[in-house]
Coordinates of C-alpha atoms in Angstrom, one line a residue:
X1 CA 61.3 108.8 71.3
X2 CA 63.8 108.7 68.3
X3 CA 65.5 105.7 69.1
X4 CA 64.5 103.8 65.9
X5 CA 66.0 106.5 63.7
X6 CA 69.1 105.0 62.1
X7 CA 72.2 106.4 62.6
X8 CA 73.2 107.0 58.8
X9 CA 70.3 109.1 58.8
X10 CA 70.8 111.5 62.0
X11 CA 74.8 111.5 60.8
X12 CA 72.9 112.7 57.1
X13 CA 71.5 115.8 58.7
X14 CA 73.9 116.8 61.0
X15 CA 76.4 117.0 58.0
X16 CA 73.9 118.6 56.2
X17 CA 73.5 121.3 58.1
X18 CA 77.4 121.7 58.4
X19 CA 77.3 121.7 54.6
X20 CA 74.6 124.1 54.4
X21 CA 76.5 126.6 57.2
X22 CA 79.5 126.5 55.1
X23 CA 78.0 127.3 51.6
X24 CA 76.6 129.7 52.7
X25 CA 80.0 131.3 54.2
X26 CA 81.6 130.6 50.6
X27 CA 78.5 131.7 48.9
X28 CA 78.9 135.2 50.8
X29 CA 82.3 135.4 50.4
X30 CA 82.1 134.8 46.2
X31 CA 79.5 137.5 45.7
X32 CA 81.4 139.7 48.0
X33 CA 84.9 139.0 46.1
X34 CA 82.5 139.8 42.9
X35 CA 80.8 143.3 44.0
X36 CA 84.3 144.4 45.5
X37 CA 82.6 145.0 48.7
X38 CA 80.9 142.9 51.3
X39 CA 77.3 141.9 50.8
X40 CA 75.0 139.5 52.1
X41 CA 72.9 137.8 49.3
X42 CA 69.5 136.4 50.2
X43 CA 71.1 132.9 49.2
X44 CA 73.1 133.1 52.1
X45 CA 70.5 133.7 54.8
X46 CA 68.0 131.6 52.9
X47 CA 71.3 129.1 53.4
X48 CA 71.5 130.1 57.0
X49 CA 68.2 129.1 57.6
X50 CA 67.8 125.6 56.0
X51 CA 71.0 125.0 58.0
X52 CA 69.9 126.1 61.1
X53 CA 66.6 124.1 61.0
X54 CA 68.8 121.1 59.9
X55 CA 71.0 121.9 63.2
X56 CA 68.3 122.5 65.6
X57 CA 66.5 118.6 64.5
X58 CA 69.6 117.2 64.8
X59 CA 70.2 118.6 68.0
X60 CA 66.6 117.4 69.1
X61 CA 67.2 114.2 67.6
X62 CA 70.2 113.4 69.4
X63 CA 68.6 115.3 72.4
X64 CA 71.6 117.5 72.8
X65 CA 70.4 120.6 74.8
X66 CA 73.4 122.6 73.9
X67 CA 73.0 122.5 70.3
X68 CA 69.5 123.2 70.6
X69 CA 69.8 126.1 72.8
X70 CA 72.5 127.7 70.5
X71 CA 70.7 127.3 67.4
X72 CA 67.5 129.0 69.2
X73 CA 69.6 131.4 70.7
X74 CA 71.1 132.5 66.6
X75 CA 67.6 132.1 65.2
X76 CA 65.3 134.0 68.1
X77 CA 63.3 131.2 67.9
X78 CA 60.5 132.0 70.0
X79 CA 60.5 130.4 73.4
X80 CA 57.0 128.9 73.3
X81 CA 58.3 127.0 69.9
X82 CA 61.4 125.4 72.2
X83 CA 58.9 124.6 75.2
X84 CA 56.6 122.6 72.9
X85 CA 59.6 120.9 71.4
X86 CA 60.9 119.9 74.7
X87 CA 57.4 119.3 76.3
X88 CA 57.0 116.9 73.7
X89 CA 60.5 115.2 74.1
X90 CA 59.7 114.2 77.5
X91 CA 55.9 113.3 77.9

């Protein structure tokens, strides 16, 4: 089903989402450092999310269950969302 997608491009998102997961740990850890105590900005699960999406088409791209399964499994995706997806995948 993907297999026209060029590589450049599926390599693109999956570092994305790296990039977004670890801004948002440095983003998190800057405000923190500034408030003198730990707090969790809405930048940083806004960050978590775009990241996670990112993740979880990459995983479905490459049709790697793991990654899919751990990314639903962070995000309670709900399961009906996951079926579909995979339904989809193999019609």
């Amino acid at each position: 089903m993907f297999q026209n997608i060029p590589v450049w491009l599926i390599l693109t998102i999956g570092f994305s989402a790296q990039m977004f997961f670890g801004l948002r740990t440095m983003l998190q850890w800057l405000k923190s450092e500034a408030a003198h105590k730990s707090v969790s900005p809405v930048s940083y699960w806004i960050f978590s999310v775009i990241g996670a999406c990112l993740m979880f088409i990459y995983g479905v791209i490459r049709n790697d269950f793991p990654i899919i399964g751990t990314v639903r499994k962070c995000c309670a995706f709900p399961n009906e969302l996951i079926a579909n997806v995979l339904e989809i995948m193999y019609l």
